[in-house]
PDB file of C-alpha atoms in Angstrom:
ATOM      1  CA  MET A 228     111.923 113.086 103.800  1.00  0.00           C
ATOM      2  CA  SER A 229     108.173 112.707 104.216  1.00  0.00           C
ATOM      3  CA  GLU A 230     106.740 109.455 102.935  1.00  0.00           C
ATOM      4  CA  ASP A 231     103.411 111.049 102.016  1.00  0.00           C
ATOM      5  CA  ARG A 232     104.807 113.548  99.543  1.00  0.00           C
ATOM      6  CA  ILE A 233     104.157 113.280  95.831  1.00  0.00           C
ATOM      7  CA  ARG A 234     107.197 111.830  94.099  1.00  0.00           C
ATOM      8  CA  THR A 235     108.634 113.011  90.802  1.00  0.00           C
ATOM      9  CA  PRO A 236     108.585 110.903  87.639  1.00  0.00           C
ATOM     10  CA  GLU A 237     112.354 110.495  87.963  1.00  0.00           C
ATOM     11  CA  GLU A 238     112.031 109.146  91.516  1.00  0.00           C
ATOM     12  CA  VAL A 239     109.439 106.630  90.359  1.00  0.00           C
ATOM     13  CA  VAL A 240     111.511 105.353  87.440  1.00  0.00           C
ATOM     14  CA  THR A 241     114.687 105.214  89.506  1.00  0.00           C
ATOM     15  CA  TYR A 242     112.968 103.243  92.251  1.00  0.00           C
ATOM     16  CA  TRP A 243     111.133 100.810  89.973  1.00  0.00           C
ATOM     17  CA  CYS A 244     113.820 100.314  87.338  1.00  0.00           C
ATOM     18  CA  GLU A 245     117.074 100.763  89.266  1.00  0.00           C
ATOM     19  CA  THR A 246     116.439 100.120  92.964  1.00  0.00           C
ATOM     20  CA  LEU A 247     114.193  97.121  92.351  1.00  0.00           C
ATOM     21  CA  THR A 248     115.010  94.106  90.200  1.00  0.00           C
ATOM     22  CA  ALA A 249     112.927  92.023  87.832  1.00  0.00           C
ATOM     23  CA  ARG A 250     112.586  89.497  90.649  1.00  0.00           C
ATOM     24  CA  ASP A 251     110.946  92.215  92.768  1.00  0.00           C
ATOM     25  CA  TRP A 252     108.546  93.000  89.925  1.00  0.00           C
ATOM     26  CA  TRP A 253     107.399  89.446  89.321  1.00  0.00           C
ATOM     27  CA  GLN A 254     107.855  87.832  92.760  1.00  0.00           C
ATOM     28  CA  PRO A 255     106.980  90.596  95.199  1.00  0.00           C
ATOM     29  CA  THR A 256     106.787  90.116  98.935  1.00  0.00           C
ATOM     30  CA  PRO A 257     104.329  91.623 101.431  1.00  0.00           C
ATOM     31  CA  GLU A 258     107.218  93.753 102.702  1.00  0.00           C
ATOM     32  CA  LEU A 259     107.845  95.194  99.238  1.00  0.00           C
ATOM     33  CA  ASP A 260     104.133  95.868  98.779  1.00  0.00           C
ATOM     34  CA  ALA A 261     104.139  97.772 102.082  1.00  0.00           C
ATOM     35  CA  ARG A 262     107.228  99.812 101.102  1.00  0.00           C
ATOM     36  CA  ILE A 263     105.686 100.776  97.775  1.00  0.00           C
ATOM     37  CA  ARG A 264     102.427 101.730  99.495  1.00  0.00           C
ATOM     38  CA  GLN A 265     104.292 103.810 102.091  1.00  0.00           C
ATOM     39  CA  GLN A 266     106.451 105.619  99.541  1.00  0.00           C
ATOM     40  CA  PHE A 267     104.083 106.014  96.602  1.00  0.00           C
ATOM     41  CA  ALA A 268     100.432 105.950  97.740  1.00  0.00           C
ATOM     42  CA  ALA A 269     100.235 109.757  97.747  1.00  0.00           C
ATOM     43  CA  THR A 270     101.682 109.856  94.231  1.00  0.00           C
ATOM     44  CA  HIS A 271      99.226 107.224  93.016  1.00  0.00           C
ATOM     45  CA  PHE A 272      96.321 109.141  94.546  1.00  0.00           C
ATOM     46  CA  ALA A 273      97.457 112.412  92.946  1.00  0.00           C
ATOM     47  CA  LEU A 274      97.811 110.831  89.494  1.00  0.00           C
ATOM     48  CA  SER A 275      94.429 109.134  89.850  1.00  0.00           C
ATOM     49  CA  GLN A 276      92.966 112.633  90.059  1.00  0.00           C
ATOM     50  CA  ASP A 277      95.080 114.397  87.446  1.00  0.00           C
ATOM     51  CA  VAL A 278      98.018 113.431  85.268  1.00  0.00           C
ATOM     52  CA  THR A 279      99.753 116.784  85.164  1.00  0.00           C
ATOM     53  CA  PRO A 280     102.042 117.938  82.329  1.00  0.00           C
ATOM     54  CA  GLU A 281     105.126 117.027  84.390  1.00  0.00           C
ATOM     55  CA  TRP A 282     104.172 113.349  83.922  1.00  0.00           C
ATOM     56  CA  ARG A 283     104.039 113.762  80.126  1.00  0.00           C
ATOM     57  CA  ALA A 284     107.092 115.993  79.711  1.00  0.00           C
ATOM     58  CA  SER A 285     109.441 113.263  78.470  1.00  0.00           C
ATOM     59  CA  PRO A 286     109.400 109.568  77.577  1.00  0.00           C
ATOM     60  CA  ALA A 287     110.835 108.745  81.016  1.00  0.00           C
ATOM     61  CA  ALA A 288     108.159 110.856  82.740  1.00  0.00           C
ATOM     62  CA  ARG A 289     105.463 109.040  80.768  1.00  0.00           C
ATOM     63  CA  LEU A 290     107.009 105.759  81.849  1.00  0.00           C
ATOM     64  CA  GLY A 291     106.852 106.953  85.457  1.00  0.00           C
ATOM     65  CA  ALA A 292     103.151 107.756  85.155  1.00  0.00           C
ATOM     66  CA  ILE A 293     102.399 104.326  83.723  1.00  0.00           C
ATOM     67  CA  ILE A 294     104.353 102.607  86.489  1.00  0.00           C
ATOM     68  CA  VAL A 295     102.443 104.579  89.126  1.00  0.00           C
ATOM     69  CA  LEU A 296      99.041 103.900  87.556  1.00  0.00           C
ATOM     70  CA  ASP A 297      99.521 100.305  86.368  1.00  0.00           C
ATOM     71  CA  GLN A 298     102.260  98.598  88.361  1.00  0.00           C
ATOM     72  CA  PHE A 299     102.212 100.237  91.797  1.00  0.00           C
ATOM     73  CA  PRO A 300      98.513  99.597  92.526  1.00  0.00           C
ATOM     74  CA  ARG A 301      99.040  95.880  91.969  1.00  0.00           C
ATOM     75  CA  ASN A 302     101.557  96.013  94.805  1.00  0.00           C
ATOM     76  CA  MET A 303      99.985  98.638  97.045  1.00  0.00           C
ATOM     77  CA  TYR A 304      96.460  97.255  96.908  1.00  0.00           C
ATOM     78  CA  ARG A 305      97.047  93.577  96.170  1.00  0.00           C
ATOM     79  CA  ALA A 306      93.936  91.403  96.519  1.00  0.00           C
ATOM     80  CA  SER A 307      91.545  94.356  96.478  1.00  0.00           C
ATOM     81  CA  PRO A 308      89.506  96.250  93.879  1.00  0.00           C
ATOM     82  CA  MET A 309      91.926  99.167  94.264  1.00  0.00           C
ATOM     83  CA  ALA A 310      94.582  97.101  92.493  1.00  0.00           C
ATOM     84  CA  PHE A 311      92.697  97.714  89.231  1.00  0.00           C
ATOM     85  CA  ALA A 312      91.059 101.091  89.902  1.00  0.00           C
ATOM     86  CA  THR A 313      93.456 103.171  87.804  1.00  0.00           C
ATOM     87  CA  ASP A 314      93.860 100.668  84.963  1.00  0.00           C
ATOM     88  CA  TRP A 315      91.747 102.824  82.653  1.00  0.00           C
ATOM     89  CA  ILE A 316      93.968 105.851  83.317  1.00  0.00           C
ATOM     90  CA  ALA A 317      97.083 103.733  82.756  1.00  0.00           C
ATOM     91  CA  ARG A 318      95.659 102.579  79.405  1.00  0.00           C
ATOM     92  CA  ARG A 319      94.940 106.162  78.388  1.00  0.00           C
ATOM     93  CA  GLU A 320      98.451 107.243  79.337  1.00  0.00           C
ATOM     94  CA  ALA A 321      99.969 104.242  77.555  1.00  0.00           C
ATOM     95  CA  ARG A 322      98.086 105.085  74.363  1.00  0.00           C
ATOM     96  CA  LEU A 323      99.164 108.724  74.572  1.00  0.00           C
ATOM     97  CA  ALA A 324     102.757 107.613  75.143  1.00  0.00           C
ATOM     98  CA  LEU A 325     102.607 105.193  72.212  1.00  0.00           C
ATOM     99  CA  ASP A 326     101.153 107.918  69.979  1.00  0.00           C
ATOM    100  CA  ALA A 327     104.098 110.124  70.982  1.00  0.00           C
ATOM    101  CA  GLY A 328     106.587 107.317  70.279  1.00  0.00           C
ATOM    102  CA  ALA A 329     107.766 107.435  73.899  1.00  0.00           C
ATOM    103  CA  ASP A 330     108.147 103.664  74.127  1.00  0.00           C
ATOM    104  CA  LYS A 331     110.858 103.722  71.479  1.00  0.00           C
ATOM    105  CA  LEU A 332     112.769 106.460  73.314  1.00  0.00           C
ATOM    106  CA  VAL A 333     113.425 104.602  76.571  1.00  0.00           C
ATOM    107  CA  ASP A 334     115.833 101.797  77.305  1.00  0.00           C
ATOM    108  CA  TYR A 335     114.777  98.482  75.769  1.00  0.00           C
ATOM    109  CA  GLY A 336     114.638  96.873  79.216  1.00  0.00           C
ATOM    110  CA  ARG A 337     111.963  99.357  80.321  1.00  0.00           C
ATOM    111  CA  ARG A 338     109.895  99.520  77.158  1.00  0.00           C
ATOM    112  CA  HIS A 339     107.562  96.660  78.064  1.00  0.00           C
ATOM    113  CA  PHE A 340     105.947  98.725  80.832  1.00  0.00           C
ATOM    114  CA  PHE A 341     104.316 100.899  78.164  1.00  0.00           C
ATOM    115  CA  TYR A 342     102.532  97.805  76.837  1.00  0.00           C
ATOM    116  CA  MET A 343     101.440  96.236  80.107  1.00  0.00           C
ATOM    117  CA  PRO A 344      98.365  98.415  80.699  1.00  0.00           C
ATOM    118  CA  LEU A 345      96.990  96.959  77.474  1.00  0.00           C
ATOM    119  CA  GLU A 346      97.905  93.445  78.629  1.00  0.00           C
ATOM    120  CA  HIS A 347      96.034  94.094  81.881  1.00  0.00           C
ATOM    121  CA  SER A 348      92.883  95.189  80.035  1.00  0.00           C
ATOM    122  CA  GLU A 349      89.777  93.038  79.828  1.00  0.00           C
ATOM    123  CA  ASP A 350      89.072  94.423  76.345  1.00  0.00           C
ATOM    124  CA  LEU A 351      90.034  92.113  73.482  1.00  0.00           C
ATOM    125  CA  ALA A 352      91.129  94.979  71.202  1.00  0.00           C
ATOM    126  CA  ASP A 353      93.582  96.110  73.872  1.00  0.00           C
ATOM    127  CA  GLN A 354      94.799  92.532  74.204  1.00  0.00           C
ATOM    128  CA  ASP A 355      95.357  92.249  70.457  1.00  0.00           C
ATOM    129  CA  LEU A 356      97.346  95.486  70.474  1.00  0.00           C
ATOM    130  CA  SER A 357      99.355  94.253  73.466  1.00  0.00           C
ATOM    131  CA  VAL A 358     100.317  91.072  71.632  1.00  0.00           C
ATOM    132  CA  ALA A 359     101.275  93.023  68.514  1.00  0.00           C
ATOM    133  CA  LEU A 360     103.441  95.406  70.563  1.00  0.00           C
ATOM    134  CA  PHE A 361     105.123  92.539  72.384  1.00  0.00           C
ATOM    135  CA  GLU A 362     105.735  90.737  69.065  1.00  0.00           C
ATOM    136  CA  ALA A 363     107.519  93.853  67.807  1.00  0.00           C
ATOM    137  CA  HIS A 364     109.367  94.127  71.132  1.00  0.00           C
ATOM    138  CA  ASP A 365     110.938  90.755  70.303  1.00  0.00           C
ATOM    139  CA  ASP A 366     111.167  89.263  73.781  1.00  0.00           C
ATOM    140  CA  GLU A 367     109.759  85.747  73.951  1.00  0.00           C
ATOM    141  CA  MET A 368     109.072  85.826  77.691  1.00  0.00           C
ATOM    142  CA  TYR A 369     106.992  89.000  77.560  1.00  0.00           C
ATOM    143  CA  LEU A 370     105.280  87.875  74.368  1.00  0.00           C
ATOM    144  CA  GLY A 371     104.318  84.594  76.026  1.00  0.00           C
ATOM    145  CA  TYR A 372     102.711  86.434  78.937  1.00  0.00           C
ATOM    146  CA  ALA A 373     100.851  88.746  76.554  1.00  0.00           C
ATOM    147  CA  GLN A 374      99.529  85.793  74.579  1.00  0.00           C
ATOM    148  CA  ARG A 375      98.393  84.008  77.754  1.00  0.00           C
ATOM    149  CA  HIS A 376      96.598  87.138  78.935  1.00  0.00           C
ATOM    150  CA  ARG A 377      94.845  87.487  75.581  1.00  0.00           C
ATOM    151  CA  ASP A 378      93.888  83.789  75.601  1.00  0.00           C
ATOM    152  CA  VAL A 379      92.131  84.241  78.943  1.00  0.00           C
ATOM    153  CA  ILE A 380      90.170  87.207  77.587  1.00  0.00           C
ATOM    154  CA  VAL A 381      89.269  85.233  74.452  1.00  0.00           C
ATOM    155  CA  ASP A 382      88.078  82.304  76.576  1.00  0.00           C
ATOM    156  CA  TYR A 383      86.273  84.179  79.377  1.00  0.00           C
ATOM    157  CA  GLY A 384      85.853  87.814  78.323  1.00  0.00           C
ATOM    158  CA  ARG A 385      87.521  88.871  81.575  1.00  0.00           C
ATOM    159  CA  PHE A 386      90.190  87.785  84.036  1.00  0.00           C
ATOM    160  CA  PRO A 387      88.445  85.266  86.308  1.00  0.00           C
ATOM    161  CA  HIS A 388      91.089  85.628  89.027  1.00  0.00           C
ATOM    162  CA  ARG A 389      89.843  89.189  89.579  1.00  0.00           C
ATOM    163  CA  ASN A 390      86.260  88.088  90.216  1.00  0.00           C
ATOM    164  CA  VAL A 391      86.604  87.588  93.961  1.00  0.00           C
ATOM    165  CA  PHE A 392      88.208  91.033  94.398  1.00  0.00           C
ATOM    166  CA  LEU A 393      85.704  92.813  92.172  1.00  0.00           C
ATOM    167  CA  GLY A 394      82.588  91.148  93.587  1.00  0.00           C
ATOM    168  CA  ARG A 395      81.877  89.250  90.386  1.00  0.00           C
ATOM    169  CA  VAL A 396      80.342  85.797  90.398  1.00  0.00           C
ATOM    170  CA  SER A 397      82.476  83.196  88.624  1.00  0.00           C
ATOM    171  CA  THR A 398      80.806  81.009  86.059  1.00  0.00           C
ATOM    172  CA  PRO A 399      81.232  77.228  86.305  1.00  0.00           C
ATOM    173  CA  LYS A 400      83.704  77.438  83.394  1.00  0.00           C
ATOM    174  CA  GLU A 401      85.696  80.104  85.246  1.00  0.00           C
ATOM    175  CA  GLN A 402      85.610  78.059  88.458  1.00  0.00           C
ATOM    176  CA  ALA A 403      87.090  75.097  86.592  1.00  0.00           C
ATOM    177  CA  TYR A 404      89.807  77.344  85.146  1.00  0.00           C
ATOM    178  CA  LEU A 405      90.631  78.834  88.546  1.00  0.00           C
ATOM    179  CA  ALA A 406      90.976  75.348  90.013  1.00  0.00           C
ATOM    180  CA  GLU A 407      93.814  74.568  87.579  1.00  0.00           C
ATOM    181  CA  PRO A 408      97.373  74.911  88.910  1.00  0.00           C
ATOM    182  CA  GLY A 409      98.890  78.236  87.903  1.00  0.00           C
ATOM    183  CA  ALA A 410      95.600  79.830  86.841  1.00  0.00           C
ATOM    184  CA  GLY A 411      95.492  83.589  86.957  1.00  0.00           C
ATOM    185  CA  PHE A 412      98.276  86.115  86.904  1.00  0.00           C
TER     186      PHE A 412
END
């Protein structure tokens, strides 16, 4: 099986939601990042150019597209501008999926991935929607993360931990924030 082939939505969801664990999602290793890059870079590139109907054909397919566009780049391109390059496409796909009610038609334990592109946005309106969706999702852990993300956008208008990767100059206020233990995401 060629590693540079474009994967199907089902392969993406199976890998992310069944092969990997929550620990893999939130505490990834360089080895996992490399495996995801090897197996899914071609898929990410293809979806960055065109989200074809196959990726919108079902709630699970929509979930697969969002994982490829929002989650995988954070692994594949960690500590680079590429980690955020398809965020806008992920947000568009998330909004389309939400409009179609796709989030409500997947397993509860996977639903939060529909909301994360909004949580990753540097736009306050997206952040407010993220918090509202996570409140309705009724999971305190995910809601807490959403609220912390929104608080950073309220305070700084952007995610200061991205500045170094995006070539942005940090303000003194952002520098003080980044010096705090646990700053950033």
